[in-house]
Coordinates of C-alpha atoms in Angstrom, one line a residue:
M1 CA 22.3 73.0 18.4
D2 CA 22.8 74.3 14.9
K3 CA 20.2 74.9 12.2
K4 CA 20.8 71.5 10.6
T5 CA 20.3 69.6 13.9
V6 CA 17.1 71.6 14.7
I7 CA 15.7 71.0 11.2
L8 CA 16.4 67.2 11.5
L9 CA 14.8 67.0 14.9
I10 CA 11.7 68.8 13.6
V11 CA 11.5 66.4 10.6
S12 CA 11.9 63.5 13.0
V13 CA 9.0 64.7 15.2
L14 CA 6.8 65.3 12.2
V15 CA 7.5 61.7 10.9
L16 CA 6.5 60.4 14.3
L17 CA 3.3 62.5 14.4
G18 CA 2.4 61.3 10.9
M19 CA 2.7 57.7 12.1
L20 CA 0.5 58.4 15.1
Y21 CA -2.1 60.1 12.9
F22 CA -2.0 57.0 10.7
V23 CA -2.6 54.7 13.7
G24 CA -5.3 57.0 15.1
I25 CA -4.4 59.7 17.6
D26 CA -7.7 59.3 19.5
E27 CA -7.0 55.6 20.0
V28 CA -3.4 56.3 21.1
I29 CA -4.6 58.9 23.7
A30 CA -7.2 56.4 25.0
A31 CA -4.4 53.8 25.4
L32 CA -2.2 56.3 27.2
K33 CA -5.0 57.0 29.7
M34 CA -5.1 53.3 30.8
A35 CA -1.4 53.1 31.5
D36 CA -0.2 51.8 35.0
L37 CA 1.8 54.7 36.3
N38 CA 3.6 52.5 38.9
L39 CA 5.1 50.4 36.1
I40 CA 6.0 53.5 34.1
A41 CA 7.9 54.7 37.2
L42 CA 9.7 51.4 37.4
A43 CA 10.7 51.8 33.7
I44 CA 12.1 55.2 34.5
G45 CA 14.0 53.8 37.4
A46 CA 15.5 51.1 35.2
Q47 CA 16.6 53.8 32.7
V48 CA 18.2 55.9 35.5
F49 CA 20.0 52.7 36.7
T50 CA 21.5 52.2 33.3
Y51 CA 23.1 55.7 33.5
F52 CA 24.8 54.5 36.7
L53 CA 25.9 51.3 35.0
Y54 CA 27.3 53.2 32.0
T55 CA 29.3 55.5 34.4
W56 CA 30.5 52.6 36.5
R57 CA 31.9 50.7 33.5
W58 CA 33.6 53.9 32.1
K59 CA 35.1 54.6 35.6
I60 CA 36.7 51.1 35.6
L61 CA 38.1 51.5 32.1
N62 CA 39.5 54.9 33.0
K63 CA 41.2 53.4 36.1
I64 CA 42.8 50.7 34.0
A65 CA 44.0 53.4 31.6
G66 CA 45.5 55.4 34.5
I67 CA 43.0 58.2 34.2
D68 CA 41.8 59.4 37.6
A69 CA 38.2 60.5 37.4
S70 CA 35.5 60.2 40.1
F71 CA 32.1 58.7 39.6
K72 CA 30.6 62.1 40.4
K73 CA 32.6 63.8 37.7
L74 CA 31.9 61.1 35.0
L75 CA 28.1 60.8 35.4
P76 CA 27.4 64.3 33.9
M77 CA 29.8 63.5 31.0
V78 CA 27.9 60.3 30.3
L79 CA 24.6 62.2 30.2
V80 CA 26.1 64.9 27.9
G81 CA 27.4 62.1 25.6
L82 CA 24.0 60.4 25.5
A83 CA 22.3 63.7 24.7
V84 CA 24.8 64.5 21.8
N85 CA 24.3 61.0 20.4
N86 CA 20.6 61.7 20.4
I87 CA 20.6 65.1 18.7
T88 CA 23.2 64.3 16.0
P89 CA 22.5 62.0 13.0
S90 CA 25.9 60.2 13.5
G91 CA 24.9 56.6 14.0
R92 CA 24.9 57.1 17.8
G93 CA 28.5 58.0 17.7
G94 CA 28.5 61.8 17.9
G95 CA 28.7 61.9 21.7
E96 CA 31.9 59.7 22.1
P97 CA 34.4 62.4 21.0
V98 CA 32.5 64.9 23.2
R99 CA 32.9 62.6 26.2
A100 CA 36.6 62.1 25.4
Y101 CA 37.1 65.9 25.2
L102 CA 35.3 66.5 28.5
L103 CA 37.4 63.9 30.2
F104 CA 40.6 65.3 28.7
R105 CA 39.7 68.8 29.8
D106 CA 38.7 68.0 33.3
T107 CA 41.5 65.6 34.4
E108 CA 45.1 66.2 35.0
G109 CA 48.0 64.4 33.3
S110 CA 45.8 62.8 30.6
T111 CA 46.0 63.3 26.8
F112 CA 43.1 63.4 24.4
D113 CA 44.5 60.2 22.8
E114 CA 44.2 58.4 26.1
T115 CA 40.7 59.7 27.0
F116 CA 39.5 58.9 23.5
A117 CA 40.9 55.4 23.7
A118 CA 39.1 54.8 27.0
V119 CA 35.9 56.0 25.4
V120 CA 36.3 53.8 22.3
A121 CA 37.0 50.8 24.6
D122 CA 33.8 51.7 26.5
R123 CA 31.9 51.7 23.2
A124 CA 33.6 48.5 22.0
L125 CA 32.5 46.7 25.2
D126 CA 29.0 47.9 24.6
T127 CA 29.2 46.3 21.1
F128 CA 30.2 42.8 22.2
P129 CA 26.8 41.9 23.9
F130 CA 24.9 43.9 21.2
V131 CA 26.5 41.8 18.3
L132 CA 25.7 38.6 20.2
L133 CA 22.2 39.6 20.9
A134 CA 21.7 40.9 17.3
A135 CA 23.0 37.5 15.9
I136 CA 20.5 35.6 18.1
T137 CA 17.7 38.0 17.2
I138 CA 18.2 37.8 13.5
S139 CA 18.4 34.0 13.6
S140 CA 15.2 33.9 15.7
M141 CA 13.3 36.4 13.5
A142 CA 14.3 34.5 10.4
L143 CA 12.6 31.4 11.9
F144 CA 9.5 32.9 13.5
F145 CA 8.8 36.2 11.6
D146 CA 7.6 36.5 8.1
F147 CA 10.0 39.2 6.8
D148 CA 11.1 40.0 3.3
I149 CA 14.5 38.5 2.5
W150 CA 16.0 41.9 1.8
L151 CA 15.2 43.2 5.3
L152 CA 16.9 40.2 6.9
A153 CA 19.9 40.7 4.5
V154 CA 20.2 44.4 5.7
M155 CA 20.1 43.3 9.4
V156 CA 22.8 40.7 8.8
L157 CA 24.9 43.2 6.9
A158 CA 24.6 45.7 9.7
V159 CA 25.8 43.1 12.3
V160 CA 28.7 42.1 10.0
V161 CA 29.8 45.7 9.5
I162 CA 29.7 46.4 13.2
L163 CA 31.6 43.2 13.9
M164 CA 34.3 44.0 11.3
L165 CA 34.8 47.5 12.7
L166 CA 35.1 46.1 16.2
F167 CA 37.7 43.5 15.2
A168 CA 39.5 46.0 13.1
I169 CA 40.0 48.3 16.2
I170 CA 41.2 45.3 18.3
Y171 CA 43.5 44.0 15.6
M172 CA 44.9 47.5 15.1
C173 CA 45.9 47.6 18.7
I174 CA 47.6 44.1 18.8
N175 CA 49.2 44.4 15.4
P176 CA 51.3 47.6 14.9
G177 CA 51.8 46.8 11.2
F178 CA 48.0 46.8 10.6
G179 CA 47.8 50.1 12.6
M180 CA 50.4 51.6 10.3
R181 CA 48.3 50.5 7.3
V182 CA 45.2 52.1 8.8
E183 CA 47.2 55.3 9.4
G184 CA 48.3 55.2 5.8
W185 CA 44.7 54.9 4.6
I186 CA 43.6 57.8 6.8
L187 CA 46.5 60.0 5.7
A188 CA 45.7 59.2 2.0
L189 CA 42.2 60.5 2.6
V190 CA 43.5 63.6 4.4
R191 CA 45.9 64.4 1.5
R192 CA 43.0 64.1 -1.0
F193 CA 40.4 66.2 0.8
Y194 CA 42.4 68.4 3.2
K195 CA 44.8 70.6 1.4
K196 CA 45.3 73.3 4.0
N197 CA 47.9 72.7 6.7
S198 CA 48.1 69.0 5.7
E199 CA 51.4 68.3 7.4
S200 CA 50.1 69.5 10.8
V201 CA 47.0 67.4 10.5
E202 CA 49.0 64.3 9.4
N203 CA 51.3 64.7 12.5
S204 CA 48.3 65.0 14.8
I205 CA 46.7 61.9 13.2
H206 CA 50.0 59.9 13.7
D207 CA 50.3 61.0 17.4
A208 CA 46.7 60.2 18.0
I209 CA 46.9 56.7 16.5
V210 CA 50.1 55.8 18.4
G211 CA 48.6 57.1 21.7
F212 CA 45.4 55.3 21.0
Q213 CA 47.1 52.0 20.3
H214 CA 49.2 52.2 23.5
T215 CA 46.2 52.9 25.7
M216 CA 44.1 50.2 24.1
I217 CA 46.8 47.6 24.6
V218 CA 46.9 48.6 28.3
L219 CA 43.1 48.2 28.5
M220 CA 43.0 44.8 26.9
S221 CA 45.9 43.4 29.0
N222 CA 43.8 43.7 32.2
R223 CA 41.7 40.5 31.8
K224 CA 40.0 40.9 35.2
G225 CA 38.9 44.4 34.5
L226 CA 37.6 43.5 31.0
A227 CA 35.7 40.6 32.4
Y228 CA 34.1 42.9 35.0
T229 CA 33.2 45.6 32.4
L230 CA 31.8 43.0 30.0
T231 CA 29.5 41.8 32.7
L232 CA 28.3 45.3 33.2
S233 CA 27.8 45.6 29.5
F234 CA 25.4 42.6 29.4
A235 CA 23.7 44.0 32.5
I236 CA 23.1 47.3 30.7
W237 CA 21.5 45.6 27.7
I238 CA 19.3 43.5 30.1
F239 CA 18.0 46.6 31.8
E240 CA 17.4 48.4 28.5
I241 CA 15.2 45.5 27.4
L242 CA 13.6 45.3 30.8
R243 CA 12.7 49.0 30.6
V244 CA 10.8 48.4 27.3
Y245 CA 9.1 45.3 28.8
L246 CA 7.9 47.3 31.8
V247 CA 6.4 50.0 29.6
F248 CA 4.4 47.4 27.6
L249 CA 3.2 45.7 30.9
A250 CA 2.0 49.2 32.0
F251 CA -0.4 49.1 29.0
G252 CA -1.6 45.6 29.8
A253 CA 0.1 44.2 26.7
D254 CA 0.3 40.4 26.5
I255 CA 3.8 40.0 25.0
N256 CA 6.7 37.7 25.4
L257 CA 9.9 39.2 26.9
I258 CA 11.9 37.6 24.0
V259 CA 9.8 39.4 21.4
I260 CA 10.4 42.7 23.2
G261 CA 14.2 42.0 23.1
E262 CA 14.1 41.1 19.4
V263 CA 12.2 44.2 18.4
F264 CA 14.5 46.4 20.6
I265 CA 17.7 45.0 19.1
V266 CA 16.4 45.4 15.5
S267 CA 15.4 49.0 16.4
C268 CA 18.9 49.7 17.7
L269 CA 20.3 48.4 14.5
V270 CA 18.1 50.8 12.5
G271 CA 18.9 53.6 15.0
M272 CA 22.6 53.3 14.1
I273 CA 22.0 54.3 10.5
P274 CA 22.9 58.1 10.5
L275 CA 19.8 59.4 8.9
L276 CA 17.9 61.3 11.6
P277 CA 19.0 62.3 15.1
G278 CA 18.8 59.2 17.4
G279 CA 16.8 57.4 14.7
L280 CA 13.8 59.5 15.9
G281 CA 10.8 58.8 13.7
T282 CA 12.3 55.8 11.8
V283 CA 13.0 53.8 15.0
D284 CA 9.6 54.7 16.5
G285 CA 7.8 53.7 13.3
L286 CA 9.6 50.4 13.1
M287 CA 8.9 49.6 16.7
I288 CA 5.2 50.2 16.2
L289 CA 5.1 48.1 13.1
L290 CA 7.0 45.2 14.6
Y291 CA 5.0 45.1 17.9
S292 CA 1.8 45.3 15.9
A293 CA 3.0 42.4 13.8
A294 CA 3.6 40.5 17.0
G295 CA -0.1 40.7 17.8
I296 CA -0.3 43.9 19.9
P297 CA -3.0 46.4 18.9
A298 CA -1.6 49.3 16.9
S299 CA -2.9 51.9 19.3
V300 CA -1.2 50.2 22.3
S301 CA 2.0 49.7 20.3
A302 CA 2.0 53.4 19.4
A303 CA 1.2 54.5 22.9
A304 CA 3.8 52.3 24.5
T305 CA 6.4 53.3 22.0
V306 CA 5.8 57.0 22.6
I307 CA 6.2 56.5 26.4
E308 CA 9.3 54.3 25.9
R309 CA 11.0 56.9 23.6
L310 CA 10.1 59.7 26.1
I311 CA 12.1 57.7 28.7
S312 CA 15.0 56.4 26.6
F313 CA 15.4 59.3 24.1
W314 CA 13.9 62.5 25.5
M315 CA 14.8 62.0 29.2
A316 CA 18.4 61.4 28.4
T317 CA 18.5 64.3 26.0
M318 CA 16.9 66.8 28.4
L319 CA 19.2 65.6 31.3
G320 CA 22.3 66.0 29.1
M321 CA 21.3 69.4 27.9
A322 CA 20.5 70.4 31.5
V323 CA 24.0 69.6 32.8
L324 CA 25.8 70.9 29.8
P325 CA 26.2 74.5 31.1
Y326 CA 28.1 73.0 34.0
F327 CA 31.0 72.4 31.6
G328 CA 31.2 76.0 30.4
S329 CA 30.7 77.9 27.2
S330 CA 33.7 76.4 25.4
V331 CA 32.1 73.0 25.5
L332 CA 28.8 74.5 24.2
N333 CA 30.8 75.9 21.3
N334 CA 32.4 72.5 20.5
I335 CA 29.1 70.7 20.7
S336 CA 27.5 73.3 18.4
L337 CA 29.9 71.9 15.7
T338 CA 27.2 69.1 15.4
G339 CA 29.3 66.6 17.3
S340 CA 31.6 65.8 14.5
P341 CA 34.6 63.8 15.8
E342 CA 37.0 65.6 13.4
E343 CA 35.9 69.1 14.4
I344 CA 36.0 68.3 18.1
E345 CA 39.5 66.7 17.8
E346 CA 40.8 69.8 15.9
S347 CA 39.5 72.0 18.7
V348 CA 41.3 70.1 21.4
E349 CA 44.7 71.5 20.8
S350 CA 43.4 75.0 21.3
Q351 CA 41.9 74.1 24.7
P352 CA 44.1 73.8 27.8
N353 CA 44.1 70.7 29.9
D354 CA 43.1 71.6 33.5

């Protein structure tokens, strides 16, 4: 991690500590002491199971794309991707180019364009159930929660933007003309801001878009595989919400599973805003406020949120960082570039494909 990432993580932790101080640290500690450890263990188990579901879905997509990678090889890549998503303020997208790079480097006969397309398809499949759940959540909260109109407008706008990006990616793959226009917009930006070796960069962008379109068309043409992976995507979100529910049950909180799901989806929306790494601090604070608004004591909301984030955020981050050395120093150097997709893609050409 570079200085900027470390500073942002420190700021995030300070924000969280400030919120805990405001709630009352003594009360939060008292609530932590009464937690049911068996239910906490179940929540951890649900989180670990989602790692396997993530890997399983990605393995299916890679097979459809003609990329031969075993489950054993993909699981550490998934953990590294999750860790990079958490430590970079990139709207939970910093880890995707890293995953694509690792897959490209450790598989024979694949190009970075193909592995990146498989990763984007994996991300897109994750977006379908999220958009559906977000739409239902926003509608429900508009009816049953007393929120300011501006907050609802922001949530609606976030869903619309995500949906537009998703359909733009899909449409770019089925309409070559639209893909050429997207390429033109990107090249115009490159010419404006990237003066050095512009022609080389433009050729790389063209090759990447063509390869990306080809691979995505292959992925979308396999309806059985897509139906299978979409089912896994919904299962992943169900287990994510179940994990949060188990944590609150561990603290004896009397809360509806639907409310848990609503707050979780809203928190995910906020976490996608690239302000702090993994939304740390902002997401935690929002969860505490919303659960408290749903009738749970602030101390219990804070304690449950701390445990939930230890499982969902810090456990994934620590596991990803622990397996990172397995991929070698060159990967450490790439990830030290703050997970920027552009920087990682530029480094690919200098790295041999095994």
